[in-house]
PDB file of C-alpha atoms in Angstrom:
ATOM      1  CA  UNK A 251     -11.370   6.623 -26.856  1.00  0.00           C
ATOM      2  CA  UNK A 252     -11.822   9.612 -24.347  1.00  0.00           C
ATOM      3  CA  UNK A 253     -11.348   6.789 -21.666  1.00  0.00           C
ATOM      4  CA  UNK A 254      -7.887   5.103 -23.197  1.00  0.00           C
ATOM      5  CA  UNK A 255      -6.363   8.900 -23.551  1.00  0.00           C
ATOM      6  CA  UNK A 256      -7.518   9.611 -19.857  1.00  0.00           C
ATOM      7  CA  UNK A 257      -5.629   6.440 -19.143  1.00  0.00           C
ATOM      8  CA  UNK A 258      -2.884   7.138 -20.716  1.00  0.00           C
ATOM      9  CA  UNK A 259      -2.480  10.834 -19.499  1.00  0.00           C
ATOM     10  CA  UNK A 260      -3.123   9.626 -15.867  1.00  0.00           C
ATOM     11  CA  UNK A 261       0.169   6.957 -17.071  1.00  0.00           C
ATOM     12  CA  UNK A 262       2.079  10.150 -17.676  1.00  0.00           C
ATOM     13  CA  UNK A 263       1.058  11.403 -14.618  1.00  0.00           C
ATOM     14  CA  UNK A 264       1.901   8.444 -12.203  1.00  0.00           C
ATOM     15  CA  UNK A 265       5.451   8.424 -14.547  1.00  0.00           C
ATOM     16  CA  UNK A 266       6.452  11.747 -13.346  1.00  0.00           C
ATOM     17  CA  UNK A 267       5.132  11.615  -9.850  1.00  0.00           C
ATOM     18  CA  UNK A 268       6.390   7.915  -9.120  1.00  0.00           C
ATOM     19  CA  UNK A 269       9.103   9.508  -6.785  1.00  0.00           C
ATOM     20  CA  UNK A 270       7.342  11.667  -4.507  1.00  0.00           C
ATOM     21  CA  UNK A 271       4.518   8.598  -4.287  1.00  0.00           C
ATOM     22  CA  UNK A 272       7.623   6.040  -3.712  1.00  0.00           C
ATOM     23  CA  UNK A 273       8.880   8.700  -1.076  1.00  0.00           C
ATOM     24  CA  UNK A 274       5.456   9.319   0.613  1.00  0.00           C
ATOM     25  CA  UNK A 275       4.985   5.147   1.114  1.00  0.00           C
ATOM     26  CA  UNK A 276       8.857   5.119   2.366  1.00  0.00           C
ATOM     27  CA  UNK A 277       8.219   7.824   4.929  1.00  0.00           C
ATOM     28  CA  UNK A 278       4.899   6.512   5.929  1.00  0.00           C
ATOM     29  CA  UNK A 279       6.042   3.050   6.494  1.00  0.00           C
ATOM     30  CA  UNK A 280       9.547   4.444   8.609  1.00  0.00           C
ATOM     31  CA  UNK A 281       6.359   6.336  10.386  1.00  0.00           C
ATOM     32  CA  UNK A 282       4.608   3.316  10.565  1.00  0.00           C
ATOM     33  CA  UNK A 283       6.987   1.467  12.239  1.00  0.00           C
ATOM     34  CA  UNK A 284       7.835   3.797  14.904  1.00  0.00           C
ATOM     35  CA  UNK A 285       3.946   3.859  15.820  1.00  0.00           C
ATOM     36  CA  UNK A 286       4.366  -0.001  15.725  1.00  0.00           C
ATOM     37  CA  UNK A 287       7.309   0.139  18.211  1.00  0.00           C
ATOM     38  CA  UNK A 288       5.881   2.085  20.294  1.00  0.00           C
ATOM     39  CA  UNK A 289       2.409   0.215  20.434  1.00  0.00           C
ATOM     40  CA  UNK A 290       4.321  -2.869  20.909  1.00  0.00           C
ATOM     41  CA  UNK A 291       5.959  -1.280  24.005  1.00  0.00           C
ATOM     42  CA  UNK A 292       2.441   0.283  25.423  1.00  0.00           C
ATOM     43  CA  UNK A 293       0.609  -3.088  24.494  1.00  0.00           C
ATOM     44  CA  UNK A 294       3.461  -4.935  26.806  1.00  0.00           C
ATOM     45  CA  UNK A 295       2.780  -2.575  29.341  1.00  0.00           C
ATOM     46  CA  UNK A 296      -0.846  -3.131  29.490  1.00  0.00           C
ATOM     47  CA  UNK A 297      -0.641  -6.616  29.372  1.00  0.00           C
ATOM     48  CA  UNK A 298       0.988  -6.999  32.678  1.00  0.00           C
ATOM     49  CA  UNK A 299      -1.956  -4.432  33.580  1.00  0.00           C
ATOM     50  CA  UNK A 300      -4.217  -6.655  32.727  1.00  0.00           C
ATOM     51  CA  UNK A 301      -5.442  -4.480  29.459  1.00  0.00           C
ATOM     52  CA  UNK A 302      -4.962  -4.242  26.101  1.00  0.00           C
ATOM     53  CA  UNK A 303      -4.223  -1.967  23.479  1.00  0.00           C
ATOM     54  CA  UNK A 304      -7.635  -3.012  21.228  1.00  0.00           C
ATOM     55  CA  UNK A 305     -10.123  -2.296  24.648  1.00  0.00           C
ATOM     56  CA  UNK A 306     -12.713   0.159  24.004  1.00  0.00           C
ATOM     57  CA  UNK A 307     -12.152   4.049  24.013  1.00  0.00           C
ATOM     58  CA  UNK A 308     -14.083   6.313  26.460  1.00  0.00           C
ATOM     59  CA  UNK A 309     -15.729   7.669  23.215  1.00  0.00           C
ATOM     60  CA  UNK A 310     -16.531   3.856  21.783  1.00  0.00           C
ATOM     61  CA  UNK A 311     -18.561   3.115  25.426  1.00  0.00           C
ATOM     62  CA  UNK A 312     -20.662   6.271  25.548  1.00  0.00           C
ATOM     63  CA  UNK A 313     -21.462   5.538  21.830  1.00  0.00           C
ATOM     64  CA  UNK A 314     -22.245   1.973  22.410  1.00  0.00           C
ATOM     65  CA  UNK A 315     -24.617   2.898  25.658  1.00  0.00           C
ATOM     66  CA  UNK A 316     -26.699   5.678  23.334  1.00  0.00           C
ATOM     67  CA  UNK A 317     -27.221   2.646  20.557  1.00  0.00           C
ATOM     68  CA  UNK A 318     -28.025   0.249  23.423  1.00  0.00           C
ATOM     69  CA  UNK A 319     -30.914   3.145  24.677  1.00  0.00           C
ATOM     70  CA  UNK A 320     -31.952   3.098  21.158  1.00  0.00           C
ATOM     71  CA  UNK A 321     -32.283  -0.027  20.736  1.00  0.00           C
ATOM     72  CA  UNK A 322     -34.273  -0.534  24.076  1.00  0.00           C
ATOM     73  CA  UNK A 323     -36.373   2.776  23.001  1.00  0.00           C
ATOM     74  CA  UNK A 324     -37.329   0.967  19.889  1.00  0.00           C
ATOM     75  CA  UNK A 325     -37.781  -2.805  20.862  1.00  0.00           C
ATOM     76  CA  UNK A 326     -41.485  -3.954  21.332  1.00  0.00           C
ATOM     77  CA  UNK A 327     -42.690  -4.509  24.630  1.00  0.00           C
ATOM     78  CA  UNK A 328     -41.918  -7.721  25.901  1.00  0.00           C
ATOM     79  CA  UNK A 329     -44.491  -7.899  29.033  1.00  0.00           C
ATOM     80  CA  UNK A 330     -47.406  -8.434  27.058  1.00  0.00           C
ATOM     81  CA  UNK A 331     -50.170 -11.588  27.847  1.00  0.00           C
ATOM     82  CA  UNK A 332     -48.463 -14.921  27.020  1.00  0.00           C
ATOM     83  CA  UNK A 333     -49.365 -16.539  23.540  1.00  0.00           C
TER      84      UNK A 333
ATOM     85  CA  UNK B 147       6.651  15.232 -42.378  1.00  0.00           C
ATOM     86  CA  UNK B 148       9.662  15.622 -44.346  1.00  0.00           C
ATOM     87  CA  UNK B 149      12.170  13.680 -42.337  1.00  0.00           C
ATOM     88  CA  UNK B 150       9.808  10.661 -42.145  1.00  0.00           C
ATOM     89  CA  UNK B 151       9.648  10.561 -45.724  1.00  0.00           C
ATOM     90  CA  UNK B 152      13.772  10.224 -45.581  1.00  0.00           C
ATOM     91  CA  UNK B 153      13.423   7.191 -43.194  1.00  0.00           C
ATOM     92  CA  UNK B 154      13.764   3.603 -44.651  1.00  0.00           C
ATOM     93  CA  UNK B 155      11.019   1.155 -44.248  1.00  0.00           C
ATOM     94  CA  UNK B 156      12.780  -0.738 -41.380  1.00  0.00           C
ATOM     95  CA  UNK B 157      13.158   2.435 -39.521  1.00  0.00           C
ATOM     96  CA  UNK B 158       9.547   3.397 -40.178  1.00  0.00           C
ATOM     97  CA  UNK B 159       8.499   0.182 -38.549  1.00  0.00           C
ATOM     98  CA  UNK B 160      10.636   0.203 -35.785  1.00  0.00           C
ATOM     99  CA  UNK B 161       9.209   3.954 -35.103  1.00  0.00           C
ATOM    100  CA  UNK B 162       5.430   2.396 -34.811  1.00  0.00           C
ATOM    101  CA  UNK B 163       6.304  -0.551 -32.494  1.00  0.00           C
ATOM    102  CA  UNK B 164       8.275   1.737 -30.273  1.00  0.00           C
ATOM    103  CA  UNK B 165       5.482   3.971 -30.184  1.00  0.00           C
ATOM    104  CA  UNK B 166       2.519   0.819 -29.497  1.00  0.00           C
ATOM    105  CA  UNK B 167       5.234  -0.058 -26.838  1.00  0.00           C
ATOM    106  CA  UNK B 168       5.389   3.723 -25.175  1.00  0.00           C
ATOM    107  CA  UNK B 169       1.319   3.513 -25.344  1.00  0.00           C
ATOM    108  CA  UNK B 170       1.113  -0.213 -24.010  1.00  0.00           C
ATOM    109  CA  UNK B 171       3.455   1.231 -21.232  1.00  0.00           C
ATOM    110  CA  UNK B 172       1.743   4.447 -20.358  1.00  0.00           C
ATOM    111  CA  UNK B 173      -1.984   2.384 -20.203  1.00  0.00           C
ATOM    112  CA  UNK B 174      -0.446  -0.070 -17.807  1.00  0.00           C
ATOM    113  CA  UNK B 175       1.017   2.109 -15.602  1.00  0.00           C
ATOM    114  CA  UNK B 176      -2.244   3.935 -15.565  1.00  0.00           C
ATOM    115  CA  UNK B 177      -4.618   1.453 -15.354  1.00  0.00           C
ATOM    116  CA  UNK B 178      -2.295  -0.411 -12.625  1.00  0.00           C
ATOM    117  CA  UNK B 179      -2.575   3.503 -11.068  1.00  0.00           C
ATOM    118  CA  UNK B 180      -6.258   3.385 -11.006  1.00  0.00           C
ATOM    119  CA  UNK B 181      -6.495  -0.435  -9.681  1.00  0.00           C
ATOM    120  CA  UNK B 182      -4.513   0.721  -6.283  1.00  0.00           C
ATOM    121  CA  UNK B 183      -6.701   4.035  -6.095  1.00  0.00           C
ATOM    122  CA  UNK B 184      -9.541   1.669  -5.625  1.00  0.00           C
ATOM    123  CA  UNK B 185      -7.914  -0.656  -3.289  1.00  0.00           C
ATOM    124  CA  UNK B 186      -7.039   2.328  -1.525  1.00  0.00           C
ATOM    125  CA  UNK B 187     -10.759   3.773  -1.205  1.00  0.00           C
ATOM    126  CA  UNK B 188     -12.179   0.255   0.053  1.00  0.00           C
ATOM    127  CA  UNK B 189      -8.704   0.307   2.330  1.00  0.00           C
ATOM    128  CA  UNK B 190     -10.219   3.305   3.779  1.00  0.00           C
ATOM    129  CA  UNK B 191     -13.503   2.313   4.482  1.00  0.00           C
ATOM    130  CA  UNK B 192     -12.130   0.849   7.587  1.00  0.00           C
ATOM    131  CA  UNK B 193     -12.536   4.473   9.142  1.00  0.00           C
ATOM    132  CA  UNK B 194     -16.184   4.357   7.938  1.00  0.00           C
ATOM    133  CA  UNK B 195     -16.727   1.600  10.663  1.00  0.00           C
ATOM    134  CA  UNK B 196     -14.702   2.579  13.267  1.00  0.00           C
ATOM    135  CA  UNK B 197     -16.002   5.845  13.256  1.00  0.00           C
ATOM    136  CA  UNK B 198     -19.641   6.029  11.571  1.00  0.00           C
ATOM    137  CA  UNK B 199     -21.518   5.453  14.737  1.00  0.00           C
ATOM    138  CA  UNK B 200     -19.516   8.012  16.932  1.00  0.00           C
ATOM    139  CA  UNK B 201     -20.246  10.686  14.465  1.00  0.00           C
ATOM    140  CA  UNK B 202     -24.144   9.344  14.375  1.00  0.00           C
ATOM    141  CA  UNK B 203     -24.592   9.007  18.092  1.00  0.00           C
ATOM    142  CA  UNK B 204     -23.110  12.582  18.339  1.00  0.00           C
ATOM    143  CA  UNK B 205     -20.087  11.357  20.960  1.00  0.00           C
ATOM    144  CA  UNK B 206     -18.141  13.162  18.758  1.00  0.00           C
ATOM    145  CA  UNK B 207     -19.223  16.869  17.867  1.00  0.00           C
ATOM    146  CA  UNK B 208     -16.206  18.348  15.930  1.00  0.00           C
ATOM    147  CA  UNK B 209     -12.852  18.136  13.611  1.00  0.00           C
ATOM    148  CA  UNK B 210     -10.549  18.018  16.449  1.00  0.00           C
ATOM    149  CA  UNK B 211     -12.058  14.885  18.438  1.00  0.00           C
ATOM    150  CA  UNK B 212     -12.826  13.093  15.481  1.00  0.00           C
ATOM    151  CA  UNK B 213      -9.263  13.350  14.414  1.00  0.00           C
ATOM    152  CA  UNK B 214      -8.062  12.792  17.625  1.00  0.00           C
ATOM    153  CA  UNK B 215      -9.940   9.578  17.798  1.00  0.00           C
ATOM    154  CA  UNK B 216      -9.733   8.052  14.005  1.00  0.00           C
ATOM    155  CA  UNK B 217      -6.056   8.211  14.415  1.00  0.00           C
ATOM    156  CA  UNK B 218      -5.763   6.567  17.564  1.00  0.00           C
ATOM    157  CA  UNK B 219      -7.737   4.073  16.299  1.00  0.00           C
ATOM    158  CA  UNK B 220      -5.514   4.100  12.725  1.00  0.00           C
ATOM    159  CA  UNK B 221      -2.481   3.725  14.846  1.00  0.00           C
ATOM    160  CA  UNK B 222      -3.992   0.691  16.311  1.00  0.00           C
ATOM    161  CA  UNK B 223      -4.723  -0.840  12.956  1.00  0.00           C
ATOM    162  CA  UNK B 224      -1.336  -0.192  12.074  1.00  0.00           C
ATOM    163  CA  UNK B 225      -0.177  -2.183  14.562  1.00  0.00           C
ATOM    164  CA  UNK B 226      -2.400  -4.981  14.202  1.00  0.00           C
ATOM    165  CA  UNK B 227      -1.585  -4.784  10.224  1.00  0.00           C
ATOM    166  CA  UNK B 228       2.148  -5.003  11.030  1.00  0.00           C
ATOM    167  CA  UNK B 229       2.355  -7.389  13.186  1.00  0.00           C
ATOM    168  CA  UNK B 230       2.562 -10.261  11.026  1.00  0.00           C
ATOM    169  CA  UNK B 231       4.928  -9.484   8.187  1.00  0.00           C
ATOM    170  CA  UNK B 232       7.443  -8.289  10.644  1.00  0.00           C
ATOM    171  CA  UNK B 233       7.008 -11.289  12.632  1.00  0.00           C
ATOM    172  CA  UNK B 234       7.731 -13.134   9.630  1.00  0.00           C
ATOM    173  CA  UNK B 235      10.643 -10.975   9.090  1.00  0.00           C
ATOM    174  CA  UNK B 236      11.923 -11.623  12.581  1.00  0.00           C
ATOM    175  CA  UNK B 237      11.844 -15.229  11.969  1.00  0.00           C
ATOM    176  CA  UNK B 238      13.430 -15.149   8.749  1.00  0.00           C
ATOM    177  CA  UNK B 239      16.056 -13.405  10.285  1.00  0.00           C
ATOM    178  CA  UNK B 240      16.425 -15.613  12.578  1.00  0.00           C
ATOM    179  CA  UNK B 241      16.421 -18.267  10.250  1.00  0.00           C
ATOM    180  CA  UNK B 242      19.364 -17.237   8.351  1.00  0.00           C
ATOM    181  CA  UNK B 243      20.745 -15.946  11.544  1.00  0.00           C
ATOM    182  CA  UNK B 244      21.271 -19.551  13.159  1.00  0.00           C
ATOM    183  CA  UNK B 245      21.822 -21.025   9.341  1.00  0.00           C
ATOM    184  CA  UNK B 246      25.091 -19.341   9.565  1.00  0.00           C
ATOM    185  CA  UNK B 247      26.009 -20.105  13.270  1.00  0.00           C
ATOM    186  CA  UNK B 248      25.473 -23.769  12.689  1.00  0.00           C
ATOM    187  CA  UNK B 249      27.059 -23.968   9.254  1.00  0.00           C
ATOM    188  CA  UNK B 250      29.828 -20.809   9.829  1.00  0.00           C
ATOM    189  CA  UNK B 251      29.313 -20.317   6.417  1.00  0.00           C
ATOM    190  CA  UNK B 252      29.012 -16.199   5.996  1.00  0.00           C
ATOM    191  CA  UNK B 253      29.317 -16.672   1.920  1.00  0.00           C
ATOM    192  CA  UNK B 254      25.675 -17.618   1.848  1.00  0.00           C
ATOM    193  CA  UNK B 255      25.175 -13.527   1.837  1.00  0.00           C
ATOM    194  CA  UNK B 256      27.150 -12.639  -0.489  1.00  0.00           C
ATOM    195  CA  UNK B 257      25.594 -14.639  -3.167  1.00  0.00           C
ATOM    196  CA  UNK B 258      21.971 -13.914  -1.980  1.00  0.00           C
ATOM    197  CA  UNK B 259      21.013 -13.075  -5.047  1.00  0.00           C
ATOM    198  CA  UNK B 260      23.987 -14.652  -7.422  1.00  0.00           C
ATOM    199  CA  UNK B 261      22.412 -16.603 -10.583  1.00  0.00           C
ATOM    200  CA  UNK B 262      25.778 -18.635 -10.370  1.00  0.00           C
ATOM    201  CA  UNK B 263      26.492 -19.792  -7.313  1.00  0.00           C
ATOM    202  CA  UNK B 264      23.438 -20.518  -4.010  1.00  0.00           C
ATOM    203  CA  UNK B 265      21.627 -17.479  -5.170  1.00  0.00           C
ATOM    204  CA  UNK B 266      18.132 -16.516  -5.773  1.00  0.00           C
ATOM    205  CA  UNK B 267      18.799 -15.803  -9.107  1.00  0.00           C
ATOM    206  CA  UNK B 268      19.539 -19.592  -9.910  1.00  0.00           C
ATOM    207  CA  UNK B 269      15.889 -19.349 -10.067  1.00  0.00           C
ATOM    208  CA  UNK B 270      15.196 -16.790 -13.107  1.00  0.00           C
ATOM    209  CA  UNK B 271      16.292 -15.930 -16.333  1.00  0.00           C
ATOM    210  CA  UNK B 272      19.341 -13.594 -16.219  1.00  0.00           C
ATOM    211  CA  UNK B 273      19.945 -11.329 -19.304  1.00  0.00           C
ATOM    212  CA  UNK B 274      23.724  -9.510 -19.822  1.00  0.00           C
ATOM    213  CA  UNK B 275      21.708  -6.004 -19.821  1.00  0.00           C
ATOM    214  CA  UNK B 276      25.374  -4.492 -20.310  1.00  0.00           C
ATOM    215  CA  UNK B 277      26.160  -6.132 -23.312  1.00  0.00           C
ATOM    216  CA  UNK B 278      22.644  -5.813 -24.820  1.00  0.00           C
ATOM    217  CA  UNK B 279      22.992  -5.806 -29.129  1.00  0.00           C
ATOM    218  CA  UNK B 280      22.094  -2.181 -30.296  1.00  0.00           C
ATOM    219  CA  UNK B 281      21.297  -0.588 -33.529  1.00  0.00           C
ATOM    220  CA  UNK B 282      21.419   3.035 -34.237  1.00  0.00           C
ATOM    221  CA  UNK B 283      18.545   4.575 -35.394  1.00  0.00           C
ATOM    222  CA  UNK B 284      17.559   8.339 -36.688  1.00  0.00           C
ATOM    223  CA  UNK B 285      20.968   8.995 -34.677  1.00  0.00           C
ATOM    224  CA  UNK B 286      19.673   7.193 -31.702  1.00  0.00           C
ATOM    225  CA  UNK B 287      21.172   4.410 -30.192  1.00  0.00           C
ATOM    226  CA  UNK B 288      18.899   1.854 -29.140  1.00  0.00           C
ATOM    227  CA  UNK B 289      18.539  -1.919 -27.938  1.00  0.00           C
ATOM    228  CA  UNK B 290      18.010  -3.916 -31.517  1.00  0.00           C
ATOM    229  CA  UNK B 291      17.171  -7.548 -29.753  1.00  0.00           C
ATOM    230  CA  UNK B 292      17.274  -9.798 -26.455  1.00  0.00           C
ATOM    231  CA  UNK B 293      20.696  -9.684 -24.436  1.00  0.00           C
ATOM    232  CA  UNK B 294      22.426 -13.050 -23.989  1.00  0.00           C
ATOM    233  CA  UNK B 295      21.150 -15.155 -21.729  1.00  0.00           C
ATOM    234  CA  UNK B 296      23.474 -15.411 -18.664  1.00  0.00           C
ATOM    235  CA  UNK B 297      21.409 -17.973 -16.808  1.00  0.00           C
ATOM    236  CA  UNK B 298      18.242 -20.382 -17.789  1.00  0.00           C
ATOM    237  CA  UNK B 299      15.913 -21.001 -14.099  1.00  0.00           C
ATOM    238  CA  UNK B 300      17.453 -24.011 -12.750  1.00  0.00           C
ATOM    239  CA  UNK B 301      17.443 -25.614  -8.809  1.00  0.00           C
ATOM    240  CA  UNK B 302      20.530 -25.365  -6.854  1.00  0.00           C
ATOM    241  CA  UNK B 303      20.296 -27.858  -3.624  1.00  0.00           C
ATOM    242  CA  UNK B 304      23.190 -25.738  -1.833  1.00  0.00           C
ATOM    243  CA  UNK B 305      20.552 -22.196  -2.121  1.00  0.00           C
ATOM    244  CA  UNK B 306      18.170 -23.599   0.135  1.00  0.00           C
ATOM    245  CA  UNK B 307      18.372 -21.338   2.909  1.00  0.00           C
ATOM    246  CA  UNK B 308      19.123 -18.266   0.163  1.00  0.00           C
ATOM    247  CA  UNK B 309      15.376 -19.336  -1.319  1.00  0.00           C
ATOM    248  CA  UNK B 310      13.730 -19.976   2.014  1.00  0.00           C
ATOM    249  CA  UNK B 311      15.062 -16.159   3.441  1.00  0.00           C
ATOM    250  CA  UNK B 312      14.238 -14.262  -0.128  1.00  0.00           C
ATOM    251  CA  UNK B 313      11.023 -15.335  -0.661  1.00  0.00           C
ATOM    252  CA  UNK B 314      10.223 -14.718   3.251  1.00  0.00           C
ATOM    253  CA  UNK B 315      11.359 -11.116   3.423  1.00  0.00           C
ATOM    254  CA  UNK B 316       9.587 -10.328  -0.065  1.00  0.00           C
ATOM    255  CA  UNK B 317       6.206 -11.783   0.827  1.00  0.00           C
ATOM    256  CA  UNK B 318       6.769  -9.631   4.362  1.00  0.00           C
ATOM    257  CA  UNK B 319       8.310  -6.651   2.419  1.00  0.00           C
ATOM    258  CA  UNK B 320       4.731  -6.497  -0.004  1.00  0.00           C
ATOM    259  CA  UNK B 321       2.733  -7.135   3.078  1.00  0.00           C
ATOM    260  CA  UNK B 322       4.743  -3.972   4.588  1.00  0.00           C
ATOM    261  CA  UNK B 323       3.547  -2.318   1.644  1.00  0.00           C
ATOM    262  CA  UNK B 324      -0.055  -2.972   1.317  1.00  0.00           C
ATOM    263  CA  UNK B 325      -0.531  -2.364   4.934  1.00  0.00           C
ATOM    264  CA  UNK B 326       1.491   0.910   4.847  1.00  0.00           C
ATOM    265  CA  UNK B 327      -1.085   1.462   1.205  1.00  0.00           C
ATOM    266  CA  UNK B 328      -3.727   1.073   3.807  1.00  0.00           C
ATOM    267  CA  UNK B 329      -2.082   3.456   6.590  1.00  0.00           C
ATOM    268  CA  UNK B 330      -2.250   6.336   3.794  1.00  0.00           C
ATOM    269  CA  UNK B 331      -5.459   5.475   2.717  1.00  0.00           C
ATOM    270  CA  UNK B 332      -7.215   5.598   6.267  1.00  0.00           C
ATOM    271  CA  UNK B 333      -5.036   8.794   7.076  1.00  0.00           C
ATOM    272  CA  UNK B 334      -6.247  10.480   3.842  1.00  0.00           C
ATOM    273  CA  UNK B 335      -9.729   9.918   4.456  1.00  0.00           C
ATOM    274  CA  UNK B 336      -9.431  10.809   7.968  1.00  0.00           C
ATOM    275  CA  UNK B 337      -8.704  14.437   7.020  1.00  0.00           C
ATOM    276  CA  UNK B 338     -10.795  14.111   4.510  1.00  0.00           C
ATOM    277  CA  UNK B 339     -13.835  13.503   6.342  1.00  0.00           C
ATOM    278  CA  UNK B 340     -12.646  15.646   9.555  1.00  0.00           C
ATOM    279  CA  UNK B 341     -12.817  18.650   6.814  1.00  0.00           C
ATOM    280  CA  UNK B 342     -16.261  17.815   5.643  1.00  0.00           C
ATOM    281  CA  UNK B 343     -18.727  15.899   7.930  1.00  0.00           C
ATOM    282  CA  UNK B 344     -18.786  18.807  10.687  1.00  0.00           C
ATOM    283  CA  UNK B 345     -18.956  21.775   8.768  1.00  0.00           C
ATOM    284  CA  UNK B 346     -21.406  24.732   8.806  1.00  0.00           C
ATOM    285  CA  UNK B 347     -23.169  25.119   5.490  1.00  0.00           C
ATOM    286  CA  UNK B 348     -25.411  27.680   4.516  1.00  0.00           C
ATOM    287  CA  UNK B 349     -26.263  25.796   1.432  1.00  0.00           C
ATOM    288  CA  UNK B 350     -28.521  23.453   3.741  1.00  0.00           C
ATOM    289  CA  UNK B 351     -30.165  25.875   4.984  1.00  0.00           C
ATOM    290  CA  UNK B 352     -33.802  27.495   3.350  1.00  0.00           C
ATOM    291  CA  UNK B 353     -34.986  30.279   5.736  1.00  0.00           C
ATOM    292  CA  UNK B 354     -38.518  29.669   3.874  1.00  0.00           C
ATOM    293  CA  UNK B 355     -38.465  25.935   5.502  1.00  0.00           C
ATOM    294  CA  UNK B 356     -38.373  27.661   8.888  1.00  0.00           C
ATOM    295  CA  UNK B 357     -41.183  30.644   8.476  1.00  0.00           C
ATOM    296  CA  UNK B 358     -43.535  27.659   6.424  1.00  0.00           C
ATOM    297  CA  UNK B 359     -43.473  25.408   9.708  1.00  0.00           C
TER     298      UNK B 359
END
């Protein structure tokens, strides 16, 4: 019963707020779509670069090389006598 | 209490169904409120993988580079999740676009979304809201039963195009809006987490820990 009223309530709730969450998705997807033009222009760009706008970041390679050192830290030795 | 006494039995009963109806409303809108705040949270967990192992691997040591990065990354996403329904859109533009060059037949816009003429609305029931029967009630005056029906779903060869370009641009305009859902989502839980997962807690801490080891 608790649950249904808390249901309810939160019904109320999402009533009265429905405009500032309609305006909030409006202004995120105008915002959206200026990122998205402006991507589409960079990605363009790159592509006659010979990149792409989904390559890895500077941060995503360092990352990747510290996992790769783990990984090698933690794999068994491989240079032991032949079974 | 009084006044309800004064009510007749019809109006008594028509008070209880409009209030099941206000409650059936409210839960629906609630519940439907809670079903997109969870598609939102596993919308979000898109950051979680993008950005999990940075965080781990200590590339990334505070709130400004982690922001910094998630919402490149976001933006990138974005674009990716956009790219489709607005192709679509493009081409269903287009569609309509050369529809009219061939046949030089502007009208087709005007009754985009006529129920009698090459309309969408061909398609659906259409109910004369405007002349909807009424009753008054407890000095209220409210809808009393189902407007006329202006138009029972029926196929109109002529709407072809008008069915082809509405249906289109409202599967891309829902697509818009779940990927835009998304864009909120990922941007909430970026400054969420950018607020959280790098801050300096005493609560952590037990000085006794320290003088034990």
């Amino acid at each position: 019963m608790i649950q249904f009223l808390k249901i309810i309530l939160l019904g109320i709730l999402y009533i009265v707020i429905s405009p500032l969450l309609v305006a909030i998705l409006a202004l995120a997807m105008v915002y959206g779509l200026f990122v998205f033009v402006f991507l589409l222009f960079k990605s363009v760009f790159l592509f006659f670069t010979g990149c792409t706008i989904f390559s890895d970041y500077p941060e995503d390679v360092a990352a990747k090389k510290i996992l790769g050192q783990i990984k090698e830290g933690n794999a068994p030795a491989s240079t032991g006598t032949p079974q | 209490m009084r006044w309800l006494i004064t009510l007749s039995e019809k109006e008594q009963r028509m008070l209880i169904i409009l209030f099941i109806l206000l409650v059936a409303v409210l839960a629906l809108v609630g519940l439907i409120g809670v079903g997109v705040r969870k598609i939102m949270a596993f919308q979000a967990r898109k950051v979680d993988e993008g950005m999990s192992y940075l965080v781990t691997t200590k590339v990334i040591k505070d709130e400004r580079h982690f922001r910094y990065v998630a919402r490149k990354k976001n933006y990138r996403l974005v674009f990716a999740q956009y790219f489709f329904p607005l192709v679509i859109l493009g081409l269903d533009v287009l569609f309509l676009y050369l529809y009219i060059a061939i046949s030089g037949n502007q009208a087709i816009i005007q009754e985009m979304f006529s129920h009698d003429a090459r309309g969408v609305g061909t398609l659906f029931f259409v109910f004369d809201w405007a002349n909807i029967p009424t009753a008054t009630f407890f000095g209220l005056v409210l809808p009393s039963d189902w407007p006329p029906l202006l138009n029972a779903p029926h196929f109109v060869l002529a709407a072809w195009p008008n069915y082809i370009f509405v249906t289109l641009a409202s599967v891309s305009a829902v697509w818009l809006m779940v990927a835009t859902q998304a864009f909120i989502a990922r941007s909430w839980r970026i400054y969420k987490k950018s607020r959280t997962i790098f801050i300096k807690s005493l609560d952590a801490i037990n000085t006794l820990d320290n003088i034990n080891k």
